[in-house]
């Protein structure tokens, strides 16, 4: 965060100048990396022993909602601001309420902080589901196309076509159909035959194209 780095550099230069003049009044602002479970209240307590830095941290780091910070975020902590509760007002009443509202309990703050993670997880799950659905639809389309391609090659798609011992839409051996030449049985037996021998209708189509039969 460039803003944070600028503050640190300015504070360090100021501290150095004060030291050269023999004074102890200048203090450098500190950088702090937000950890899991942190809240502005907890961070304020770490640096000041109480909640007096909450509003100062929010103001210095342009945090519009004091109840929402993110793990890994780089914050500038100015310990000189202890006790300063003035917060620059924002445009809307809602935003102002969010900035000045005290952190009631650690439990509440933690729940609000983890919301972005939950939303990210939900988004990821939705994306995975969408991808799986798309893949399944593509596979189904490809399988149906290969199946229809073979049916047209074998019998022009007719369930009643015969060629010696070969029967129906997929020209299956009569022994495979076991005397049941219904459309439903032809479909079921054809699927079983192709799956056991070629793994898929796409595989059967590739074999047919190479050999003229399947």
Short mmCIF file of C-alpha atoms in Angstrom, two decimals:
data_model
loop_
_atom_site.label_atom_id
_atom_site.label_comp_id
_atom_site.label_asym_id
_atom_site.label_seq_id
_atom_site.Cartn_x
_atom_site.Cartn_y
_atom_site.Cartn_z
CA UNK A 1 0.00 0.00 0.00
CA UNK A 2 1.79 3.19 -1.17
CA UNK A 3 -0.09 5.36 1.33
CA UNK A 4 1.15 3.28 4.24
CA UNK A 5 4.75 3.37 2.99
CA UNK A 6 4.60 7.15 2.60
CA UNK A 7 3.35 7.58 6.14
CA UNK A 8 6.08 5.37 7.53
CA UNK A 9 8.83 7.26 5.60
CA UNK A 10 7.49 10.66 6.67
CA UNK A 11 7.20 9.57 10.28
CA UNK A 12 10.74 8.15 10.30
CA UNK A 13 12.18 11.39 8.86
CA UNK A 14 10.28 13.41 11.44
CA UNK A 15 11.51 11.17 14.25
CA UNK A 16 15.09 11.49 13.01
CA UNK A 17 14.84 15.28 12.93
CA UNK A 18 13.40 15.36 16.43
CA UNK A 19 16.18 13.11 17.71
CA UNK A 20 18.80 15.43 16.18
CA UNK A 21 17.26 18.32 18.09
CA UNK A 22 17.37 16.38 21.33
CA UNK A 23 13.57 15.95 21.78
CA UNK A 24 11.55 12.80 22.60
CA UNK A 25 8.10 14.00 21.47
CA UNK A 26 8.06 12.55 17.89
CA UNK A 27 6.87 8.98 17.34
CA UNK A 28 7.01 6.99 14.11
CA UNK A 29 3.82 5.44 12.80
CA UNK A 30 4.04 1.65 12.63
CA UNK A 31 3.00 -0.82 9.96
CA UNK A 32 0.87 -3.78 10.98
CA UNK A 33 -0.21 -6.78 8.86
CA UNK A 34 -3.74 -7.93 9.69
CA UNK A 35 -3.88 -11.51 10.95
CA UNK A 36 -6.75 -13.99 11.01
CA UNK A 37 -9.19 -13.09 13.80
CA UNK A 38 -8.00 -9.47 14.09
CA UNK A 39 -10.40 -6.57 14.55
CA UNK A 40 -9.62 -2.87 14.79
CA UNK A 41 -10.48 -3.10 18.47
CA UNK A 42 -7.96 -5.91 19.03
CA UNK A 43 -5.26 -4.06 17.08
CA UNK A 44 -5.90 -0.88 19.08
CA UNK A 45 -5.54 -2.82 22.33
CA UNK A 46 -2.23 -4.29 21.11
CA UNK A 47 -0.77 -0.83 20.50
CA UNK A 48 -2.54 1.38 23.05
CA UNK A 49 -4.00 -0.99 25.66
CA UNK A 50 -7.55 0.13 24.88
CA UNK A 51 -9.93 0.99 21.98
CA UNK A 52 -8.73 4.59 21.62
CA UNK A 53 -6.96 3.99 18.27
CA UNK A 54 -9.91 2.40 16.42
CA UNK A 55 -11.12 5.57 14.70
CA UNK A 56 -7.58 6.81 14.04
CA UNK A 57 -6.61 3.54 12.32
CA UNK A 58 -9.81 3.64 10.25
CA UNK A 59 -9.16 7.25 9.18
CA UNK A 60 -5.43 6.78 8.41
CA UNK A 61 -6.10 3.68 6.30
CA UNK A 62 -9.31 4.88 4.57
CA UNK A 63 -11.41 2.11 6.14
CA UNK A 64 -15.07 2.98 5.64
CA UNK A 65 -16.42 0.17 7.84
CA UNK A 66 -14.59 -0.25 11.16
CA UNK A 67 -16.09 -3.72 11.50
CA UNK A 68 -14.57 -5.07 8.29
CA UNK A 69 -10.82 -5.59 7.71
CA UNK A 70 -9.11 -8.33 5.74
CA UNK A 71 -6.36 -10.79 6.59
CA UNK A 72 -3.06 -9.73 5.01
CA UNK A 73 -4.07 -6.04 4.82
CA UNK A 74 -1.22 -3.61 5.63
CA UNK A 75 -2.31 -0.99 8.17
CA UNK A 76 -0.53 2.15 9.38
CA UNK A 77 -0.83 2.57 13.16
CA UNK A 78 -0.20 6.05 14.58
CA UNK A 79 0.10 5.63 18.35
CA UNK A 80 0.18 9.43 18.78
CA UNK A 81 -3.52 9.43 17.87
CA UNK A 82 -4.49 7.73 21.14
CA UNK A 83 -7.59 9.32 22.56
CA UNK A 84 -8.48 11.08 19.30
CA UNK A 85 -12.03 10.03 18.55
CA UNK A 86 -12.68 12.51 15.73
CA UNK A 87 -13.59 10.86 12.45
CA UNK A 88 -13.97 12.73 9.17
CA UNK A 89 -17.67 12.57 8.26
CA UNK A 90 -18.65 10.78 5.07
CA UNK A 91 -21.39 11.53 2.59
CA UNK A 92 -24.14 9.20 3.74
CA UNK A 93 -25.71 8.63 7.16
CA UNK A 94 -25.35 4.87 6.74
CA UNK A 95 -21.59 5.06 6.11
CA UNK A 96 -21.12 7.42 9.11
CA UNK A 97 -22.97 5.00 11.37
CA UNK A 98 -20.73 2.16 10.24
CA UNK A 99 -17.57 4.16 10.94
CA UNK A 100 -18.52 5.39 14.41
CA UNK A 101 -20.38 2.32 15.66
CA UNK A 102 -18.34 0.67 18.48
CA UNK A 103 -17.34 -2.95 18.21
CA UNK A 104 -19.90 -4.44 20.57
CA UNK A 105 -18.32 -7.87 21.03
CA UNK A 106 -15.42 -9.85 19.62
CA UNK A 107 -17.92 -12.44 18.41
CA UNK A 108 -19.83 -9.90 16.28
CA UNK A 109 -16.69 -8.42 14.72
CA UNK A 110 -15.34 -11.88 13.89
CA UNK A 111 -18.58 -12.83 12.14
CA UNK A 112 -18.49 -9.71 9.97
CA UNK A 113 -14.83 -10.17 9.11
CA UNK A 114 -15.30 -13.74 7.92
CA UNK A 115 -18.22 -12.81 5.66
CA UNK A 116 -15.95 -11.98 2.63
CA UNK A 117 -14.32 -15.43 2.98
CA UNK A 118 -17.71 -17.11 3.08
CA UNK A 119 -18.80 -15.16 0.03
CA UNK A 120 -15.59 -16.16 -1.80
CA UNK A 121 -16.21 -19.83 -0.90
CA UNK A 122 -19.80 -19.62 -2.14
CA UNK A 123 -18.61 -18.01 -5.37
CA UNK A 124 -15.99 -20.71 -5.85
CA UNK A 125 -18.54 -23.48 -5.22
CA UNK A 126 -20.99 -21.92 -7.69
CA UNK A 127 -18.24 -21.64 -10.32
CA UNK A 128 -17.25 -25.30 -9.80
CA UNK A 129 -20.87 -26.42 -10.09
CA UNK A 130 -21.35 -24.36 -13.24
CA UNK A 131 -18.20 -25.85 -14.79
CA UNK A 132 -19.29 -29.40 -13.94
CA UNK A 133 -22.75 -28.76 -15.43
CA UNK A 134 -21.24 -27.32 -18.61
CA UNK A 135 -18.84 -30.26 -18.93
CA UNK A 136 -21.65 -32.78 -18.44
CA UNK A 137 -23.80 -31.04 -21.04
CA UNK A 138 -20.92 -30.98 -23.53
CA UNK A 139 -20.17 -34.67 -22.92
CA UNK A 140 -23.84 -35.61 -23.34
CA UNK A 141 -24.04 -33.69 -26.62
CA UNK A 142 -20.87 -35.34 -27.92
CA UNK A 143 -22.08 -38.81 -26.90
CA UNK A 144 -25.49 -38.36 -28.51
CA UNK A 145 -23.87 -37.10 -31.70
CA UNK A 146 -21.55 -40.13 -31.90
CA UNK A 147 -24.44 -42.50 -31.16
CA UNK A 148 -26.62 -40.97 -33.86
CA UNK A 149 -23.71 -41.04 -36.32
CA UNK A 150 -23.30 -44.80 -35.86
CA UNK A 151 -27.07 -45.40 -36.10
CA UNK A 152 -27.19 -43.57 -39.42
CA UNK A 153 -24.23 -45.54 -40.75
CA UNK A 154 -25.62 -48.89 -39.61
CA UNK A 155 -29.34 -48.65 -40.41
CA UNK A 156 -30.17 -45.07 -41.45
CA UNK A 157 -31.61 -44.79 -37.93
CA UNK A 158 -34.28 -47.50 -38.37
CA UNK A 159 -35.23 -49.75 -35.44
CA UNK A 160 -36.72 -52.29 -37.85
CA UNK A 161 -33.76 -52.65 -40.22
CA UNK A 162 -32.38 -56.20 -40.54
CA UNK A 163 -29.29 -57.67 -42.17
CA UNK A 164 -29.06 -61.37 -41.59
CA UNK A 165 -28.46 -61.89 -37.89
CA UNK A 166 -28.06 -58.16 -37.27
CA UNK A 167 -31.16 -56.36 -36.06
CA UNK A 168 -32.39 -52.81 -35.64
CA UNK A 169 -31.06 -49.29 -35.35
CA UNK A 170 -27.56 -50.27 -34.23
CA UNK A 171 -27.40 -53.58 -36.15
CA UNK A 172 -26.85 -55.62 -33.01
CA UNK A 173 -26.57 -59.39 -33.14
CA UNK A 174 -29.92 -61.06 -32.49
CA UNK A 175 -28.24 -63.04 -29.70
CA UNK A 176 -27.45 -59.78 -27.89
CA UNK A 177 -31.07 -58.66 -28.03
CA UNK A 178 -32.23 -62.04 -26.72
CA UNK A 179 -35.47 -61.97 -28.73
CA UNK A 180 -36.55 -58.52 -27.48
CA UNK A 181 -36.37 -56.15 -30.48
CA UNK A 182 -38.18 -53.25 -28.84
CA UNK A 183 -36.70 -49.78 -29.21
CA UNK A 184 -36.05 -49.54 -25.47
CA UNK A 185 -34.16 -52.85 -25.43
CA UNK A 186 -32.16 -51.91 -28.54
CA UNK A 187 -31.06 -48.69 -26.84
CA UNK A 188 -30.21 -50.42 -23.57
CA UNK A 189 -28.26 -53.27 -25.15
CA UNK A 190 -26.43 -50.90 -27.54
CA UNK A 191 -25.29 -48.74 -24.62
CA UNK A 192 -24.09 -51.82 -22.70
CA UNK A 193 -22.26 -53.22 -25.74
CA UNK A 194 -20.49 -49.96 -26.60
CA UNK A 195 -19.53 -49.23 -22.99
CA UNK A 196 -18.06 -52.69 -22.41
CA UNK A 197 -16.18 -52.82 -25.72
CA UNK A 198 -15.16 -49.21 -26.48
CA UNK A 199 -15.76 -47.31 -23.25
CA UNK A 200 -17.95 -44.70 -24.96
CA UNK A 201 -19.89 -43.93 -28.12
CA UNK A 202 -17.10 -41.56 -29.14
CA UNK A 203 -14.68 -44.48 -28.91
CA UNK A 204 -17.01 -46.66 -30.95
CA UNK A 205 -17.31 -43.94 -33.60
CA UNK A 206 -13.54 -43.61 -33.85
CA UNK A 207 -13.23 -47.40 -34.30
CA UNK A 208 -15.96 -47.41 -36.96
CA UNK A 209 -14.24 -44.63 -38.87
CA UNK A 210 -10.97 -46.59 -38.83
CA UNK A 211 -12.45 -50.02 -39.66
CA UNK A 212 -15.87 -49.52 -41.25
CA UNK A 213 -17.68 -51.39 -38.44
CA UNK A 214 -17.88 -51.41 -34.67
#
